[in-house]
Short mmCIF file of C-alpha atoms in Angstrom, two decimals:
data_model
loop_
_atom_site.label_atom_id
_atom_site.label_comp_id
_atom_site.label_asym_id
_atom_site.label_seq_id
_atom_site.Cartn_x
_atom_site.Cartn_y
_atom_site.Cartn_z
CA MET A 936 -23.11 -34.12 -26.65
CA LEU A 937 -20.30 -35.08 -24.44
CA SER A 938 -19.42 -32.25 -25.69
CA LEU A 939 -1.01 -30.39 -3.59
CA ARG A 940 1.00 -32.54 -2.72
CA LEU A 941 2.19 -31.27 0.72
CA CYS A 942 5.56 -31.88 2.35
CA SER A 943 5.97 -34.06 5.44
CA CYS A 944 7.73 -31.30 7.38
CA SER A 945 6.13 -28.26 8.97
CA HIS A 946 4.63 -25.78 6.52
CA SER A 947 2.90 -22.41 6.43
CA LEU A 948 -0.32 -21.20 4.87
CA VAL A 949 -1.29 -17.66 3.91
CA ILE A 950 -4.99 -16.76 3.83
CA SER A 951 -5.60 -13.25 2.55
CA LYS A 952 -7.96 -11.03 4.57
CA PRO A 953 -10.92 -11.24 2.16
CA LEU A 954 -11.38 -14.91 3.11
CA ILE A 955 -13.28 -13.50 6.10
CA GLY A 956 -15.95 -12.10 3.80
CA PHE A 957 -16.11 -15.37 1.86
CA ALA A 958 -16.56 -17.34 5.05
CA GLU A 959 -19.33 -14.98 6.17
CA LYS A 960 -21.10 -15.47 2.84
CA LEU A 961 -21.05 -19.21 3.46
CA SER A 962 -22.55 -18.57 6.93
CA LEU A 963 -19.70 -19.96 8.96
CA SER A 964 -20.58 -20.01 12.61
CA SER A 965 -17.57 -18.08 13.88
CA ARG A 966 -17.86 -14.64 12.32
CA ARG A 967 -15.33 -11.95 12.96
CA ASN A 968 -15.20 -8.24 12.19
CA VAL A 969 -12.28 -7.11 10.06
CA SER A 970 -11.85 -3.60 8.69
CA GLN A 971 -12.15 -3.50 4.91
CA SER A 972 -9.18 -1.19 4.79
CA SER A 973 -6.93 -3.69 6.54
CA THR A 974 -4.14 -5.17 4.43
CA ARG A 975 -2.92 -7.68 6.98
CA ASN A 976 -2.85 -11.41 6.26
CA LEU A 977 -3.81 -14.30 8.46
CA CYS A 978 -0.83 -16.66 8.68
CA PHE A 979 -0.92 -20.20 10.00
CA CYS A 980 2.23 -22.19 10.78
CA ALA A 981 1.88 -25.75 12.05
CA LYS A 982 4.52 -28.25 13.05
CA ARG A 983 3.06 -31.73 12.71
CA PRO A 984 1.66 -33.68 14.38
CA ILE A 985 -0.74 -31.42 16.22
CA GLU A 986 -2.91 -34.25 17.51
CA PRO A 987 -3.11 -37.90 16.43
CA ASN A 988 -5.90 -37.03 14.00
CA GLY A 989 -4.03 -33.98 12.67
CA LEU A 990 -6.76 -31.56 13.71
CA THR A 991 -7.35 -29.07 16.49
CA SER A 992 -9.15 -29.87 19.72
CA SER A 993 -12.51 -31.52 19.13
CA GLN A 994 -14.43 -29.14 21.34
CA ASN A 995 -13.66 -26.30 18.91
CA ARG A 996 -14.88 -28.14 15.83
CA THR A 997 -18.17 -27.88 13.99
CA PRO A 998 -20.67 -30.61 14.94
CA HIS A 999 -20.70 -33.54 12.52
CA ASP A 1000 -24.33 -32.88 11.63
CA SER A 1001 -23.47 -29.35 10.45
CA PRO A 1002 -23.48 -28.82 6.64
CA LEU A 1003 -20.04 -27.24 7.01
CA SER A 1004 -18.44 -30.05 9.00
CA GLU A 1005 -16.95 -31.65 5.88
CA MET A 1006 -15.45 -28.33 4.79
CA GLU A 1007 -13.91 -27.86 8.21
CA GLU A 1008 -12.39 -31.33 8.04
CA VAL A 1009 -10.84 -30.69 4.62
CA LEU A 1010 -9.57 -27.19 5.47
CA GLY A 1011 -8.03 -28.50 8.68
CA SER A 1012 -6.45 -31.41 6.85
CA TYR A 1013 -5.08 -29.03 4.21
CA VAL A 1014 -3.50 -26.79 6.84
CA PHE A 1015 -1.83 -29.82 8.42
CA GLY A 1016 -0.63 -31.29 5.13
CA LYS A 1017 -3.15 -34.07 4.60
CA LYS A 1018 -5.27 -32.77 1.70
CA LYS A 1019 -4.60 -31.27 -1.73
CA ALA A 1020 -5.60 -27.83 -2.95
CA THR A 1021 -7.94 -29.45 -5.47
CA GLU A 1022 -9.80 -31.21 -2.66
CA VAL A 1023 -10.30 -27.90 -0.87
CA ALA A 1024 -11.55 -26.37 -4.13
CA HIS A 1025 -14.10 -29.14 -4.67
CA LEU A 1026 -15.44 -28.74 -1.13
CA VAL A 1027 -15.89 -25.00 -1.64
CA TRP A 1028 -17.70 -25.66 -4.93
CA LYS A 1029 -20.18 -27.89 -3.14
CA HIS A 1030 -21.16 -24.99 -0.89
CA VAL A 1031 -21.72 -22.67 -3.86
CA VAL A 1032 -23.10 -24.78 -6.72
CA GLN A 1033 -26.78 -25.73 -6.74
CA ARG A 1034 -28.73 -28.37 -8.65
CA GLY A 1035 -29.67 -27.11 -12.09
CA ASP A 1036 -26.86 -24.53 -12.27
CA THR A 1037 -24.72 -23.63 -15.25
CA VAL A 1038 -20.99 -24.00 -14.55
CA ILE A 1039 -17.78 -23.87 -16.57
CA ASP A 1040 -14.65 -25.99 -16.48
CA ALA A 1041 -12.43 -23.50 -18.29
CA THR A 1042 -9.48 -25.92 -18.64
CA CYS A 1043 -11.02 -29.37 -18.58
CA GLY A 1044 -7.77 -31.33 -18.97
CA ASN A 1045 -8.44 -35.02 -18.30
CA GLY A 1046 -11.99 -34.32 -17.14
CA TYR A 1047 -11.90 -34.89 -13.38
CA ASP A 1048 -13.17 -31.42 -12.49
CA THR A 1049 -15.81 -31.70 -15.21
CA LEU A 1050 -17.02 -34.97 -13.71
CA ALA A 1051 -17.25 -33.43 -10.24
CA MET A 1052 -19.24 -30.50 -11.63
CA VAL A 1053 -21.76 -32.74 -13.37
CA LYS A 1054 -22.47 -34.55 -10.12
CA MET A 1055 -23.09 -31.19 -8.43
CA VAL A 1056 -25.51 -29.71 -10.99
CA ALA A 1057 -27.44 -32.79 -12.14
CA ASP A 1058 -30.98 -33.16 -10.86
CA GLU A 1059 -33.97 -35.38 -11.59
CA SER A 1060 -35.40 -32.97 -14.13
CA ALA A 1061 -32.18 -33.13 -16.22
CA ARG A 1062 -31.49 -29.44 -15.75
CA GLY A 1063 -28.04 -27.96 -15.30
CA CYS A 1064 -25.23 -27.50 -17.77
CA VAL A 1065 -21.47 -27.98 -17.65
CA TYR A 1066 -19.40 -26.24 -20.31
CA ALA A 1067 -15.96 -27.88 -20.47
CA MET A 1068 -13.34 -26.42 -22.78
CA ASP A 1069 -9.75 -27.06 -23.77
CA ILE A 1070 -7.51 -26.23 -26.72
CA GLN A 1071 -5.93 -29.72 -26.83
CA ASN A 1072 -7.63 -32.61 -28.60
CA ASP A 1073 -5.89 -35.05 -26.26
CA ALA A 1074 -7.52 -33.36 -23.29
CA LEU A 1075 -10.98 -33.43 -24.85
CA GLU A 1076 -10.60 -37.08 -25.80
CA ASN A 1077 -9.44 -38.02 -22.30
CA ALA A 1078 -12.27 -36.08 -20.71
CA SER A 1079 -14.82 -37.62 -23.07
CA SER A 1080 -13.63 -41.13 -22.21
CA LEU A 1081 -13.81 -40.46 -18.47
CA LEU A 1082 -17.31 -38.99 -18.71
CA GLU A 1083 -18.50 -41.80 -20.98
CA GLU A 1084 -17.61 -44.44 -18.40
CA SER A 1085 -18.60 -42.41 -15.31
CA LEU A 1086 -21.96 -40.79 -16.16
CA ASN A 1087 -25.41 -42.11 -16.86
CA PRO A 1088 -27.17 -41.10 -20.12
CA ASN A 1089 -29.07 -38.21 -18.51
CA GLU A 1090 -25.92 -36.80 -16.93
CA LYS A 1091 -24.04 -37.00 -20.22
CA GLU A 1092 -26.62 -34.73 -21.81
CA LEU A 1093 -25.65 -31.96 -19.40
CA VAL A 1094 -22.07 -31.71 -20.68
CA LYS A 1095 -20.85 -29.65 -23.60
CA LEU A 1096 -17.21 -30.35 -24.50
CA LEU A 1097 -15.83 -27.44 -26.50
CA PRO A 1098 -12.52 -27.28 -28.44
CA MET A 1099 -11.76 -23.67 -27.64
CA CYS A 1100 -9.60 -21.34 -25.56
CA HIS A 1101 -10.92 -20.34 -22.16
CA SER A 1102 -10.48 -16.70 -23.09
CA LYS A 1103 -13.54 -16.97 -25.35
CA MET A 1104 -15.98 -18.51 -22.87
CA ASP A 1105 -18.24 -15.46 -22.98
CA LYS A 1106 -18.87 -16.14 -26.68
CA VAL A 1107 -20.78 -19.35 -25.93
CA VAL A 1108 -22.24 -18.75 -22.45
CA PRO A 1109 -25.06 -16.25 -21.70
CA GLU A 1110 -24.12 -13.23 -19.62
CA ALA A 1111 -24.57 -13.34 -15.84
CA SER A 1112 -25.84 -16.93 -15.92
CA VAL A 1113 -22.95 -18.93 -14.44
CA ARG A 1114 -22.53 -20.06 -10.83
CA LEU A 1115 -18.95 -21.40 -11.04
CA VAL A 1116 -15.97 -20.95 -13.35
CA ALA A 1117 -13.02 -23.21 -12.51
CA PHE A 1118 -9.46 -23.11 -13.83
CA ASN A 1119 -6.52 -25.48 -13.49
CA LEU A 1120 -3.63 -23.41 -14.82
CA GLY A 1121 -0.51 -25.06 -16.19
CA TYR A 1122 -0.12 -28.03 -18.53
CA LEU A 1123 -2.14 -31.18 -19.21
CA PRO A 1124 -1.16 -33.90 -16.70
CA GLY A 1125 0.40 -36.70 -18.72
CA GLY A 1126 0.46 -34.53 -21.83
CA ASP A 1127 2.85 -32.22 -23.66
CA LYS A 1128 4.42 -30.03 -20.96
CA THR A 1129 5.38 -27.37 -23.50
CA ILE A 1130 1.70 -26.55 -24.05
CA ILE A 1131 0.70 -24.39 -21.10
CA THR A 1132 -1.85 -21.77 -20.20
CA LYS A 1133 -0.49 -18.26 -20.71
CA PRO A 1134 -0.85 -15.09 -18.62
CA GLU A 1135 -2.34 -13.06 -21.46
CA THR A 1136 -5.09 -15.53 -22.35
CA THR A 1137 -5.78 -16.33 -18.70
CA LEU A 1138 -6.30 -12.63 -18.01
CA LEU A 1139 -8.78 -12.44 -20.88
CA ALA A 1140 -10.50 -15.54 -19.50
CA LEU A 1141 -10.78 -14.00 -16.04
CA GLU A 1142 -12.32 -10.85 -17.51
CA ALA A 1143 -14.78 -13.01 -19.45
CA ALA A 1144 -15.62 -15.07 -16.35
CA LYS A 1145 -16.22 -11.90 -14.34
CA GLY A 1146 -18.79 -10.78 -16.90
CA ILE A 1147 -20.82 -13.99 -17.04
CA LEU A 1148 -20.72 -14.86 -13.33
CA MET A 1149 -23.94 -14.32 -11.41
CA PRO A 1150 -24.04 -12.75 -7.92
CA GLY A 1151 -23.25 -15.49 -5.42
CA GLY A 1152 -20.99 -17.16 -7.96
CA LEU A 1153 -17.38 -18.25 -7.68
CA ILE A 1154 -14.23 -18.17 -9.81
CA SER A 1155 -11.91 -20.92 -8.61
CA LEU A 1156 -8.29 -21.29 -9.72
CA VAL A 1157 -5.65 -23.87 -8.94
CA VAL A 1158 -2.44 -22.30 -10.22
CA TYR A 1159 0.44 -24.68 -10.88
CA VAL A 1160 3.73 -22.78 -10.73
CA GLY A 1161 6.31 -25.57 -11.06
CA HIS A 1162 6.97 -24.98 -14.75
CA PRO A 1163 8.43 -22.13 -16.85
CA GLY A 1164 5.91 -19.31 -16.96
CA GLY A 1165 3.96 -20.56 -13.96
CA TRP A 1166 4.97 -17.76 -11.62
CA ALA A 1167 4.23 -15.09 -14.23
CA GLU A 1168 0.73 -16.49 -14.61
CA SER A 1169 0.31 -16.59 -10.84
CA GLU A 1170 1.24 -12.91 -10.64
CA THR A 1171 -1.34 -12.13 -13.32
CA VAL A 1172 -4.03 -13.89 -11.29
CA HIS A 1173 -2.91 -12.15 -8.11
CA THR A 1174 -3.02 -8.71 -9.73
CA PHE A 1175 -6.45 -9.36 -11.25
CA ALA A 1176 -7.90 -10.49 -7.92
CA SER A 1177 -6.29 -7.64 -5.97
CA GLU A 1178 -7.95 -5.05 -8.20
CA LEU A 1179 -11.51 -6.40 -7.86
CA PRO A 1180 -13.71 -3.99 -5.85
CA VAL A 1181 -14.08 -5.09 -2.23
CA ASN A 1182 -17.76 -4.15 -2.12
CA ASN A 1183 -18.60 -6.71 -4.80
CA TRP A 1184 -15.93 -9.38 -4.40
CA ALA A 1185 -14.30 -11.43 -1.66
CA CYS A 1186 -10.96 -12.89 -2.78
CA CYS A 1187 -8.61 -15.25 -0.97
CA LYS A 1188 -5.45 -17.20 -1.70
CA PHE A 1189 -4.09 -20.39 -0.17
CA GLN A 1190 -0.31 -20.74 -0.59
CA MET A 1191 2.32 -22.91 1.04
CA LEU A 1192 5.13 -20.61 2.15
CA ASN A 1193 7.90 -23.19 2.48
CA ARG A 1194 6.99 -25.12 -0.70
CA PRO A 1195 7.46 -22.59 -3.51
CA TRP A 1196 6.43 -25.03 -6.25
CA ALA A 1197 3.21 -26.22 -4.60
CA PRO A 1198 -0.06 -25.33 -6.37
CA ILE A 1199 -1.78 -22.15 -5.24
CA LEU A 1200 -5.54 -22.05 -4.68
CA VAL A 1201 -7.30 -18.76 -5.43
CA LEU A 1202 -11.02 -18.21 -4.76
CA LEU A 1203 -12.89 -15.17 -6.06
CA PHE A 1204 -16.43 -14.89 -4.69
CA LYS A 1205 -18.91 -12.46 -6.28
CA ARG A 1206 -21.22 -10.98 -3.65
#
């Protein structure tokens, strides 16, 4: 069953302290020791161009044969205004998701995240499962059309499109069995802008995701704030993440300081 844009001027990026723990979990080569009690943020401000290629000096970069070189490229490009938050999210997913995993697209929208997930979990033995849910029929129809034209028959079998609210994901997915839960919070691109995700149901969805996520799993959120109610939902996400125990979770937030309406990327990694 088939069942950020960045401005051309200088900008700033906030990366909350727990990103250090997340980077360590991904085995980044440059580890650093940061006290768990520290509440300081790492702030990056860049006035472009830095170099012709928009990146830092080549001698400080990961070798191109490293499995993390692509992530470094995208993170660097994001900092210097060349990549979107969604592109950073997809790169992080690739370093978490494994072939044969179960993953959830909690707000499938037009299906682009769902498609990316299928390509990450599909393997030759036809294992893996992508649960994609949305409350709007238009979204499910758009996602179904995209997947129909983009996937082979075996890949299509891995997708379950569900007409349901993300707050009820734990009703259909086994407990502690999911590697990734991804959210795009806001309204359906190209759809009715009055139909939006709400803080109260998103909070329930986050609680549900926390319960079904396996150790080593990730909750990924791209929070769109440029609409009424967007900032309230962002605050709900921020509060939820801030209250997760540091011994079991590493949480970070990417936010453009001088573009208040730019999407915010939040990554919650379960140790």
